[in-house]
Amino acid sequence: MTTEGPAPKVGFEETYREHRIALLRLAYLMSGSHEVSEDVVQSVFTSAHERWDQIETPLPYLKRAVVNLVKDGQRRHLRRLARPAERPPVALPQEVDETWTQIARLPWVQRAVVVLHYYEDLPLAEIADILDRPAATVRSDHRRALDKLRKALA
Amino acid sequence: MNDAKTPESLGLLLRHTLHTVADTLTEDEFTTTRADNSRKPHRRRRILVGLGAVAIPVVLAAGAGAAILREGPEYVDTIPPQDIVMRGSVDGSRYLLRESDRTDECGRPVTGVELVEEKKNLLGSEWNTTGHEYGEYAETECGLVNDTSRYLKNPALFNDSGAEVGDSFVWVYAVHPDVTAVRITSDGYTKDLKVYEIDGAGYAPFEVPEDMNEYTAELLIDGRVFPGSEEVQKVPRP
C-alpha cells in the first residue's frame, strides 16, 4: 500500500518568487559567499522542482535543504574556506560589522547554530534535528559559540 | 563598544546583526553579482536556467547592461564558426546556440550548449549567456557536474530551460539521443522542433511565439510520441 501526502499548499513558481531571496539570505549567513548561496539555492529549487508534488511543507523543506547543502559544501569545497570572507554589499554600522566578522570566524557548526537560532528563531532541539547532531551536542555548540563571541566582542 | 556582557544582550546583538546583514542582501545584489561574473562562474548560470520557467525573471535581470554580439571577423574571433550549432531570430533579436566551451572545476569539458543573444553580448564586454545541459547535477570533487546515467535509461526524461530573447523567449530542450524531434502544440499550433546532436544528447530550441501563453511539449522518436514525455509549459510573461 502506498500513502500519498497532501498536495503542497502553494505552487512551485509562487514559492520560488516569494522565498528565493529569503533562502539566499539564509544561505549567505551560513556560508558568507554570494556564489555559494546562489549555487545552493538554485540546486535546492532544482531538486525540489522534480518532486514538488511530494513536498508537504515547502518552506521548511527548502530551508532544511539549504542548510544541508551549505553543510555539504563546507565539507567538500575546502578551497572556499581558504578564501577571505566576502563583505556585505553596503557599509555596516561598526557594531554590526564587528559582530558579523566574529560570527563568520566561528567553526561552521557553531555558526550554523547561531544563524538558525538567532536569525531563524529555531529552538535548539529543532536545530539538532536539522543538523543531524545530538541535542546535547548542539546545546554545547551553542554555548561554545556564545563564549567565543562574548570574549571576542568584549 | 559592543554590549555582549549578558546572554540576553548578546542574543539581541546577534539577532540585530544577522538581520541587518541579511537585509543588505537584495535580489539586485545577487543579480548584480551574477551579471558581473557572467562568464567565469558559468556553472552557476547553468543551474540557474535549469529551473525552467521560473528562471526566466532571473535570466532577464542578469541581462541588464549587456550589449551586442557583432558579426564579421570580430565575431568569428570570439566564437569559432564550427562551434555554432544554429542561428535564429525572435522579433528581430538574433541569437545563436553554440557548443559549450566551458570546463568544470577539474578542468574537464562541460557538455551542452549555450544560448547567446546578440544584444546581450557586446564584443569586449563580459559574456552573458545561458547554459543548457542534458542530465541532472551531482555534487562531485569537481563541483556540480552533470550526470546523464539516469536520463539515458529513460528517453522520457529531459531538461528544458530558456531565456528572454527580444520580446519573447527561446526555450531549449535537452533530450535523449534517441529523440528525433520535440513536438510543440498549442490551440491549433503544431511544430516539430529540429533536434541538434551535441555531446551525445539532443538540443532543440523553441522560439516561443509572442502571443503564446501555454503549450504542450512531447518528445518524438521516429515520428512517434514517447510515452510519459508530455509536459505542459506555461510561458512566463514579465
mmCIF file of N, CA and C in Angstrom, chain A residues 12-14 16-17 20-21 24-25 28-29 33-39 41-43 45-47 49-50 69 73 76-77 79-80 87-100 103 114-115 117-121 145-147 149-150 153-154, chain B residues 1-7 10-31 33-34 41 43-45 47-51 53-55 57-58 105 136-137 139-144 150-151 159 231 233-234 236:
data_model
loop_
_atom_site.group_PDB
_atom_site.id
_atom_site.type_symbol
_atom_site.label_atom_id
_atom_site.label_comp_id
_atom_site.label_asym_id
_atom_site.label_seq_id
_atom_site.Cartn_x
_atom_site.Cartn_y
_atom_site.Cartn_z
ATOM 1 N N PHE A 12 5.003 25.791 -7.110
ATOM 2 C CA PHE A 12 6.458 25.909 -7.141
ATOM 3 C C PHE A 12 6.900 27.324 -7.512
ATOM 4 N N GLU A 13 6.311 27.838 -8.581
ATOM 5 C CA GLU A 13 6.753 29.161 -9.049
ATOM 6 C C GLU A 13 6.467 30.246 -8.017
ATOM 7 N N GLU A 14 5.308 30.150 -7.386
ATOM 8 C CA GLU A 14 4.960 31.129 -6.360
ATOM 9 C C GLU A 14 5.953 31.049 -5.192
ATOM 10 N N TYR A 16 8.972 29.934 -5.343
ATOM 11 C CA TYR A 16 10.274 30.413 -5.830
ATOM 12 C C TYR A 16 10.343 31.939 -5.763
ATOM 13 N N ARG A 17 9.306 32.567 -6.254
ATOM 14 C CA ARG A 17 9.328 34.035 -6.308
ATOM 15 C C ARG A 17 9.264 34.656 -4.908
ATOM 16 N N ARG A 20 12.716 32.913 -2.600
ATOM 17 C CA ARG A 20 14.092 32.734 -3.066
ATOM 18 C C ARG A 20 15.051 33.664 -2.332
ATOM 19 N N ILE A 21 14.677 34.916 -2.184
ATOM 20 C CA ILE A 21 15.617 35.851 -1.567
ATOM 21 C C ILE A 21 15.831 35.498 -0.095
ATOM 22 N N LEU A 24 18.249 32.742 -0.090
ATOM 23 C CA LEU A 24 19.587 33.253 -0.415
ATOM 24 C C LEU A 24 20.222 33.905 0.813
ATOM 25 N N ARG A 25 19.423 34.655 1.540
ATOM 26 C CA ARG A 25 19.946 35.302 2.744
ATOM 27 C C ARG A 25 20.378 34.262 3.775
ATOM 28 N N TYR A 28 23.533 32.744 2.652
ATOM 29 C CA TYR A 28 24.667 33.669 2.791
ATOM 30 C C TYR A 28 25.127 33.753 4.248
ATOM 31 N N LEU A 29 24.172 33.831 5.146
ATOM 32 C CA LEU A 29 24.556 33.904 6.567
ATOM 33 C C LEU A 29 25.288 32.631 6.996
ATOM 34 N N SER A 33 29.125 33.538 1.363
ATOM 35 C CA SER A 33 29.519 33.650 -0.047
ATOM 36 C C SER A 33 28.289 33.819 -0.929
ATOM 37 N N HIS A 34 28.316 34.845 -1.765
ATOM 38 C CA HIS A 34 27.236 35.020 -2.733
ATOM 39 C C HIS A 34 27.162 33.830 -3.687
ATOM 40 N N GLU A 35 28.327 33.436 -4.175
ATOM 41 C CA GLU A 35 28.352 32.373 -5.184
ATOM 42 C C GLU A 35 27.817 31.067 -4.608
ATOM 43 N N VAL A 36 28.307 30.732 -3.426
ATOM 44 C CA VAL A 36 27.822 29.501 -2.791
ATOM 45 C C VAL A 36 26.319 29.594 -2.558
ATOM 46 N N SER A 37 25.872 30.749 -2.106
ATOM 47 C CA SER A 37 24.448 30.912 -1.811
ATOM 48 C C SER A 37 23.601 30.696 -3.059
ATOM 49 N N GLU A 38 24.023 31.288 -4.148
ATOM 50 C CA GLU A 38 23.252 31.116 -5.382
ATOM 51 C C GLU A 38 23.277 29.667 -5.853
ATOM 52 N N ASP A 39 24.457 29.060 -5.797
ATOM 53 C CA ASP A 39 24.554 27.650 -6.191
ATOM 54 C C ASP A 39 23.613 26.789 -5.353
ATOM 55 N N VAL A 41 20.964 27.614 -3.460
ATOM 56 C CA VAL A 41 19.520 27.858 -3.582
ATOM 57 C C VAL A 41 18.998 27.360 -4.924
ATOM 58 N N GLN A 42 19.774 27.578 -5.963
ATOM 59 C CA GLN A 42 19.319 27.069 -7.254
ATOM 60 C C GLN A 42 19.288 25.550 -7.261
ATOM 61 N N SER A 43 20.265 24.936 -6.650
ATOM 62 C CA SER A 43 20.276 23.471 -6.598
ATOM 63 C C SER A 43 19.097 22.951 -5.790
ATOM 64 N N PHE A 45 16.184 24.413 -5.345
ATOM 65 C CA PHE A 45 14.941 24.551 -6.115
ATOM 66 C C PHE A 45 14.894 23.550 -7.268
ATOM 67 N N THR A 46 16.028 23.334 -7.898
ATOM 68 C CA THR A 46 16.046 22.373 -8.998
ATOM 69 C C THR A 46 15.654 20.992 -8.498
ATOM 70 N N SER A 47 16.220 20.622 -7.382
ATOM 71 C CA SER A 47 15.905 19.309 -6.810
ATOM 72 C C SER A 47 14.445 19.245 -6.366
ATOM 73 N N HIS A 49 11.959 20.932 -7.495
ATOM 74 C CA HIS A 49 11.031 21.014 -8.630
ATOM 75 C C HIS A 49 10.630 19.636 -9.121
ATOM 76 N N GLU A 50 11.600 18.718 -9.091
ATOM 77 C CA GLU A 50 11.344 17.382 -9.621
ATOM 78 C C GLU A 50 10.377 16.590 -8.750
ATOM 79 N N LEU A 69 22.747 21.595 2.242
ATOM 80 C CA LEU A 69 23.627 21.749 1.079
ATOM 81 C C LEU A 69 24.802 22.668 1.399
ATOM 82 N N GLY A 73 28.581 21.555 1.257
ATOM 83 C CA GLY A 73 29.552 22.376 0.535
ATOM 84 C C GLY A 73 30.747 22.724 1.397
ATOM 85 N N ARG A 76 32.982 19.716 1.337
ATOM 86 C CA ARG A 76 33.586 19.292 0.074
ATOM 87 C C ARG A 76 34.422 20.356 -0.602
ATOM 88 N N HIS A 77 34.059 21.576 -0.413
ATOM 89 C CA HIS A 77 34.770 22.635 -1.127
ATOM 90 C C HIS A 77 35.692 23.368 -0.159
ATOM 91 N N ARG A 79 38.470 24.504 -0.580
ATOM 92 C CA ARG A 79 39.166 25.669 -1.136
ATOM 93 C C ARG A 79 38.436 26.962 -0.790
ATOM 94 N N ARG A 80 37.135 26.867 -0.720
ATOM 95 C CA ARG A 80 36.363 28.075 -0.420
ATOM 96 C C ARG A 80 36.638 28.566 0.993
ATOM 97 N N ARG A 87 32.463 40.570 1.869
ATOM 98 C CA ARG A 87 31.833 41.626 2.642
ATOM 99 C C ARG A 87 30.409 41.828 2.153
ATOM 100 N N PRO A 88 29.509 42.203 3.050
ATOM 101 C CA PRO A 88 28.169 42.588 2.597
ATOM 102 C C PRO A 88 28.276 43.766 1.627
ATOM 103 N N PRO A 89 27.255 43.962 0.806
ATOM 104 C CA PRO A 89 27.343 44.952 -0.261
ATOM 105 C C PRO A 89 27.338 46.397 0.204
ATOM 106 N N VAL A 90 26.932 46.650 1.428
ATOM 107 C CA VAL A 90 26.896 48.034 1.909
ATOM 108 C C VAL A 90 27.673 48.129 3.217
ATOM 109 N N ALA A 91 28.072 49.345 3.549
ATOM 110 C CA ALA A 91 28.793 49.551 4.803
ATOM 111 C C ALA A 91 27.855 49.268 5.974
ATOM 112 N N LEU A 92 28.370 48.547 6.931
ATOM 113 C CA LEU A 92 27.565 48.207 8.103
ATOM 114 C C LEU A 92 27.959 49.102 9.270
ATOM 115 N N PRO A 93 27.023 49.345 10.175
ATOM 116 C CA PRO A 93 27.396 50.039 11.410
ATOM 117 C C PRO A 93 28.533 49.273 12.094
ATOM 118 N N GLN A 94 29.397 49.999 12.771
ATOM 119 C CA GLN A 94 30.605 49.384 13.337
ATOM 120 C C GLN A 94 30.287 48.168 14.213
ATOM 121 N N GLU A 95 29.300 48.326 15.070
ATOM 122 C CA GLU A 95 28.966 47.237 15.990
ATOM 123 C C GLU A 95 28.510 45.994 15.224
ATOM 124 N N VAL A 96 27.682 46.211 14.209
ATOM 125 C CA VAL A 96 27.197 45.097 13.399
ATOM 126 C C VAL A 96 28.359 44.477 12.632
ATOM 127 N N ASP A 97 29.208 45.322 12.093
ATOM 128 C CA ASP A 97 30.338 44.832 11.304
ATOM 129 C C ASP A 97 31.262 43.960 12.160
ATOM 130 N N GLU A 98 31.548 44.427 13.355
ATOM 131 C CA GLU A 98 32.424 43.656 14.252
ATOM 132 C C GLU A 98 31.775 42.324 14.639
ATOM 133 N N THR A 99 30.504 42.372 14.924
ATOM 134 C CA THR A 99 29.818 41.149 15.340
ATOM 135 C C THR A 99 29.735 40.157 14.187
ATOM 136 N N TRP A 100 29.418 40.660 12.995
ATOM 137 C CA TRP A 100 29.327 39.782 11.822
ATOM 138 C C TRP A 100 30.687 39.154 11.518
ATOM 139 N N ILE A 103 31.095 36.342 13.942
ATOM 140 C CA ILE A 103 30.220 35.210 13.598
ATOM 141 C C ILE A 103 30.841 34.420 12.444
ATOM 142 N N VAL A 114 24.173 29.370 15.510
ATOM 143 C CA VAL A 114 23.886 30.783 15.787
ATOM 144 C C VAL A 114 22.887 31.346 14.773
ATOM 145 N N VAL A 115 23.131 31.067 13.510
ATOM 146 C CA VAL A 115 22.237 31.602 12.470
ATOM 147 C C VAL A 115 20.833 31.033 12.613
ATOM 148 N N HIS A 117 19.413 29.755 15.214
ATOM 149 C CA HIS A 117 18.763 30.106 16.484
ATOM 150 C C HIS A 117 18.397 31.588 16.542
ATOM 151 N N TYR A 118 19.311 32.440 16.099
ATOM 152 C CA TYR A 118 19.090 33.880 16.275
ATOM 153 C C TYR A 118 18.540 34.573 15.022
ATOM 154 N N TYR A 119 18.648 33.924 13.883
ATOM 155 C CA TYR A 119 18.067 34.515 12.671
ATOM 156 C C TYR A 119 16.748 33.826 12.318
ATOM 157 N N GLU A 120 16.776 32.506 12.355
ATOM 158 C CA GLU A 120 15.555 31.765 12.010
ATOM 159 C C GLU A 120 14.667 31.530 13.233
ATOM 160 N N ASP A 121 15.182 31.864 14.415
ATOM 161 C CA ASP A 121 14.429 31.688 15.664
ATOM 162 C C ASP A 121 13.994 30.236 15.897
ATOM 163 N N ALA A 145 29.814 28.703 21.140
ATOM 164 C CA ALA A 145 29.753 29.833 20.203
ATOM 165 C C ALA A 145 29.563 31.142 20.965
ATOM 166 N N LEU A 146 28.650 31.126 21.923
ATOM 167 C CA LEU A 146 28.407 32.345 22.697
ATOM 168 C C LEU A 146 29.640 32.734 23.518
ATOM 169 N N ASP A 147 30.319 31.737 24.064
ATOM 170 C CA ASP A 147 31.537 32.038 24.833
ATOM 171 C C ASP A 147 32.575 32.728 23.943
ATOM 172 N N LEU A 149 32.079 34.354 21.142
ATOM 173 C CA LEU A 149 31.626 35.672 20.707
ATOM 174 C C LEU A 149 31.723 36.689 21.837
ATOM 175 N N ARG A 150 31.370 36.244 23.009
ATOM 176 C CA ARG A 150 31.407 37.160 24.152
ATOM 177 C C ARG A 150 32.840 37.641 24.392
ATOM 178 N N LEU A 153 34.053 39.935 21.508
ATOM 179 C CA LEU A 153 33.384 41.239 21.417
ATOM 180 C C LEU A 153 33.544 42.072 22.696
ATOM 181 N N ALA A 154 34.217 41.504 23.680
ATOM 182 C CA ALA A 154 34.349 42.217 24.959
ATOM 183 C C ALA A 154 35.179 43.479 24.770
ATOM 184 N N MET B 1 31.225 50.471 21.595
ATOM 185 C CA MET B 1 31.632 49.156 22.103
ATOM 186 C C MET B 1 30.419 48.226 22.114
ATOM 187 N N ASN B 2 30.654 46.965 21.805
ATOM 188 C CA ASN B 2 29.563 46.028 21.799
ATOM 189 C C ASN B 2 29.087 45.708 23.200
ATOM 190 N N ASP B 3 27.785 45.574 23.316
ATOM 191 C CA ASP B 3 27.212 45.190 24.591
ATOM 192 C C ASP B 3 26.912 43.703 24.541
ATOM 193 N N ALA B 4 27.879 42.895 24.933
ATOM 194 C CA ALA B 4 27.710 41.450 24.875
ATOM 195 C C ALA B 4 28.002 40.819 26.222
ATOM 196 N N LYS B 5 27.697 41.546 27.279
ATOM 197 C CA LYS B 5 28.078 41.072 28.614
ATOM 198 C C LYS B 5 27.153 39.988 29.122
ATOM 199 N N THR B 6 25.881 40.090 28.820
ATOM 200 C CA THR B 6 24.927 39.108 29.319
ATOM 201 C C THR B 6 24.405 38.264 28.165
ATOM 202 N N PRO B 7 23.899 37.069 28.473
ATOM 203 C CA PRO B 7 23.330 36.242 27.400
ATOM 204 C C PRO B 7 22.211 36.964 26.658
ATOM 205 N N LEU B 10 23.754 39.699 24.433
ATOM 206 C CA LEU B 10 24.455 39.074 23.315
ATOM 207 C C LEU B 10 23.457 38.507 22.308
ATOM 208 N N GLY B 11 22.399 37.901 22.841
ATOM 209 C CA GLY B 11 21.371 37.380 21.941
ATOM 210 C C GLY B 11 20.744 38.479 21.101
ATOM 211 N N LEU B 12 20.444 39.606 21.743
ATOM 212 C CA LEU B 12 19.876 40.739 20.999
ATOM 213 C C LEU B 12 20.846 41.244 19.944
ATOM 214 N N LEU B 13 22.121 41.304 20.318
ATOM 215 C CA LEU B 13 23.134 41.779 19.380
ATOM 216 C C LEU B 13 23.247 40.841 18.173
ATOM 217 N N LEU B 14 23.206 39.546 18.447
ATOM 218 C CA LEU B 14 23.302 38.579 17.345
ATOM 219 C C LEU B 14 22.092 38.683 16.421
ATOM 220 N N ARG B 15 20.918 38.787 17.006
ATOM 221 C CA ARG B 15 19.711 38.926 16.177
ATOM 222 C C ARG B 15 19.785 40.193 15.316
ATOM 223 N N HIS B 16 20.170 41.268 15.953
ATOM 224 C CA HIS B 16 20.251 42.540 15.228
ATOM 225 C C HIS B 16 21.288 42.441 14.105
ATOM 226 N N THR B 17 22.420 41.862 14.412
ATOM 227 C CA THR B 17 23.487 41.756 13.409
ATOM 228 C C THR B 17 23.052 40.891 12.225
ATOM 229 N N LEU B 18 22.519 39.729 12.521
ATOM 230 C CA LEU B 18 22.151 38.802 11.436
ATOM 231 C C LEU B 18 21.049 39.384 10.553
ATOM 232 N N HIS B 19 20.081 40.025 11.171
ATOM 233 C CA HIS B 19 19.004 40.610 10.362
ATOM 234 C C HIS B 19 19.510 41.818 9.569
ATOM 235 N N THR B 20 20.415 42.568 10.162
ATOM 236 C CA THR B 20 20.959 43.722 9.432
ATOM 237 C C THR B 20 21.754 43.261 8.216
ATOM 238 N N VAL B 21 22.603 42.259 8.422
ATOM 239 C CA VAL B 21 23.389 41.740 7.287
ATOM 240 C C VAL B 21 22.454 41.155 6.228
ATOM 241 N N ALA B 22 21.470 40.390 6.683
ATOM 242 C CA ALA B 22 20.547 39.766 5.715
ATOM 243 C C ALA B 22 19.796 40.824 4.914
ATOM 244 N N ASP B 23 19.419 41.902 5.581
ATOM 245 C CA ASP B 23 18.646 42.942 4.890
ATOM 246 C C ASP B 23 19.461 43.669 3.822
ATOM 247 N N THR B 24 20.786 43.586 3.921
ATOM 248 C CA THR B 24 21.597 44.218 2.880
ATOM 249 C C THR B 24 21.584 43.405 1.586
ATOM 250 N N LEU B 25 21.122 42.167 1.680
ATOM 251 C CA LEU B 25 21.167 41.266 0.523
ATOM 252 C C LEU B 25 19.833 41.311 -0.202
ATOM 253 N N THR B 26 19.815 41.971 -1.306
ATOM 254 C CA THR B 26 18.597 42.071 -2.107
ATOM 255 C C THR B 26 18.739 41.226 -3.356
ATOM 256 N N GLU B 27 17.628 41.077 -4.034
ATOM 257 C CA GLU B 27 17.657 40.340 -5.306
ATOM 258 C C GLU B 27 18.630 40.995 -6.274
ATOM 259 N N ASP B 28 18.639 42.321 -6.275
ATOM 260 C CA ASP B 28 19.558 43.045 -7.158
ATOM 261 C C ASP B 28 21.010 42.714 -6.831
ATOM 262 N N GLU B 29 21.279 42.609 -5.546
ATOM 263 C CA GLU B 29 22.648 42.304 -5.136
ATOM 264 C C GLU B 29 23.117 40.982 -5.722
ATOM 265 N N PHE B 30 22.280 39.963 -5.647
ATOM 266 C CA PHE B 30 22.668 38.669 -6.201
ATOM 267 C C PHE B 30 22.700 38.729 -7.712
ATOM 268 N N THR B 31 21.735 39.411 -8.298
ATOM 269 C CA THR B 31 21.704 39.533 -9.741
ATOM 270 C C THR B 31 22.928 40.271 -10.245
ATOM 271 N N THR B 33 25.829 40.501 -8.825
ATOM 272 C CA THR B 33 26.978 39.619 -8.688
ATOM 273 C C THR B 33 27.053 38.658 -9.855
ATOM 274 N N ARG B 34 25.909 38.101 -10.220
ATOM 275 C CA ARG B 34 25.883 37.130 -11.304
ATOM 276 C C ARG B 34 26.235 37.788 -12.627
ATOM 277 N N PRO B 41 31.833 32.191 -13.676
ATOM 278 C CA PRO B 41 31.140 31.181 -12.886
ATOM 279 C C PRO B 41 29.978 30.593 -13.669
ATOM 280 N N ARG B 43 29.016 27.681 -14.200
ATOM 281 C CA ARG B 43 28.299 26.593 -13.562
ATOM 282 C C ARG B 43 27.067 27.114 -12.833
ATOM 283 N N ARG B 44 27.218 28.279 -12.239
ATOM 284 C CA ARG B 44 26.102 28.856 -11.503
ATOM 285 C C ARG B 44 24.980 29.242 -12.453
ATOM 286 N N ARG B 45 25.341 29.794 -13.564
ATOM 287 C CA ARG B 45 24.317 30.194 -14.523
ATOM 288 C C ARG B 45 23.623 28.969 -15.088
ATOM 289 N N ILE B 47 22.969 26.213 -13.584
ATOM 290 C CA ILE B 47 21.967 25.792 -12.611
ATOM 291 C C ILE B 47 20.766 26.720 -12.687
ATOM 292 N N LEU B 48 21.061 27.944 -12.851
ATOM 293 C CA LEU B 48 20.007 28.952 -12.901
ATOM 294 C C LEU B 48 18.979 28.629 -13.966
ATOM 295 N N VAL B 49 19.442 28.343 -15.150
ATOM 296 C CA VAL B 49 18.479 28.121 -16.213
ATOM 297 C C VAL B 49 17.883 26.732 -16.146
ATOM 298 N N GLY B 50 18.512 25.862 -15.420
ATOM 299 C CA GLY B 50 17.990 24.517 -15.309
ATOM 300 C C GLY B 50 16.647 24.445 -14.620
ATOM 301 N N LEU B 51 16.250 25.499 -13.999
ATOM 302 C CA LEU B 51 14.983 25.508 -13.302
ATOM 303 C C LEU B 51 13.790 25.595 -14.227
ATOM 304 N N ALA B 53 10.901 27.412 -16.243
ATOM 305 C CA ALA B 53 10.154 28.653 -16.371
ATOM 306 C C ALA B 53 10.488 29.669 -15.288
ATOM 307 N N VAL B 54 10.655 29.209 -14.083
ATOM 308 C CA VAL B 54 10.844 30.163 -13.008
ATOM 309 C C VAL B 54 12.174 30.883 -13.107
ATOM 310 N N ALA B 55 13.088 30.364 -13.903
ATOM 311 C CA ALA B 55 14.386 31.020 -14.013
ATOM 312 C C ALA B 55 14.304 32.266 -14.875
ATOM 313 N N PRO B 57 12.679 35.222 -14.912
ATOM 314 C CA PRO B 57 12.875 36.591 -14.410
ATOM 315 C C PRO B 57 14.317 36.849 -14.020
ATOM 316 N N VAL B 58 14.991 35.827 -13.532
ATOM 317 C CA VAL B 58 16.370 35.994 -13.112
ATOM 318 C C VAL B 58 17.268 36.157 -14.322
ATOM 319 N N GLU B 105 35.341 22.367 -12.491
ATOM 320 C CA GLU B 105 36.393 22.783 -11.562
ATOM 321 C C GLU B 105 37.652 21.936 -11.670
ATOM 322 N N GLU B 136 21.277 15.471 -14.965
ATOM 323 C CA GLU B 136 20.994 16.089 -13.674
ATOM 324 C C GLU B 136 22.306 16.323 -12.938
ATOM 325 N N TYR B 137 22.297 17.328 -12.085
ATOM 326 C CA TYR B 137 23.528 17.712 -11.427
ATOM 327 C C TYR B 137 23.832 16.827 -10.225
ATOM 328 N N GLU B 139 26.834 16.458 -7.014
ATOM 329 C CA GLU B 139 27.987 17.039 -6.329
ATOM 330 C C GLU B 139 29.150 16.069 -6.420
ATOM 331 N N THR B 140 30.280 16.540 -6.917
ATOM 332 C CA THR B 140 31.466 15.697 -7.009
ATOM 333 C C THR B 140 32.671 16.503 -6.547
ATOM 334 N N GLU B 141 33.816 15.873 -6.598
ATOM 335 C CA GLU B 141 35.045 16.571 -6.245
ATOM 336 C C GLU B 141 35.299 17.722 -7.213
ATOM 337 N N CYS B 142 34.710 17.635 -8.381
ATOM 338 C CA CYS B 142 34.896 18.676 -9.398
ATOM 339 C C CYS B 142 33.754 19.676 -9.374
ATOM 340 N N GLY B 143 33.055 19.753 -8.260
ATOM 341 C CA GLY B 143 31.922 20.663 -8.162
ATOM 342 C C GLY B 143 30.655 19.984 -8.652
ATOM 343 N N LEU B 144 29.680 20.791 -9.003
ATOM 344 C CA LEU B 144 28.440 20.250 -9.546
ATOM 345 C C LEU B 144 28.680 19.871 -10.999
ATOM 346 N N ARG B 150 20.927 8.332 -15.302
ATOM 347 C CA ARG B 150 19.504 8.042 -15.113
ATOM 348 C C ARG B 150 18.693 8.490 -16.310
ATOM 349 N N TYR B 151 19.076 9.605 -16.883
ATOM 350 C CA TYR B 151 18.341 10.112 -18.041
ATOM 351 C C TYR B 151 18.489 9.199 -19.260
ATOM 352 N N ASN B 159 15.543 17.946 -20.034
ATOM 353 C CA ASN B 159 15.679 19.237 -19.368
ATOM 354 C C ASN B 159 15.114 20.308 -20.280
ATOM 355 N N GLU B 231 4.743 17.368 -21.467
ATOM 356 C CA GLU B 231 4.852 18.397 -20.432
ATOM 357 C C GLU B 231 4.095 19.651 -20.868
ATOM 358 N N GLN B 233 3.698 23.483 -20.548
ATOM 359 C CA GLN B 233 4.590 24.574 -20.148
ATOM 360 C C GLN B 233 3.836 25.900 -20.195
ATOM 361 N N LYS B 234 3.789 26.566 -19.092
ATOM 362 C CA LYS B 234 3.231 27.919 -19.081
ATOM 363 C C LYS B 234 4.347 28.897 -19.397
ATOM 364 N N PRO B 236 6.149 32.178 -18.962
ATOM 365 C CA PRO B 236 6.157 33.303 -18.025
ATOM 366 C C PRO B 236 6.274 34.619 -18.786
#
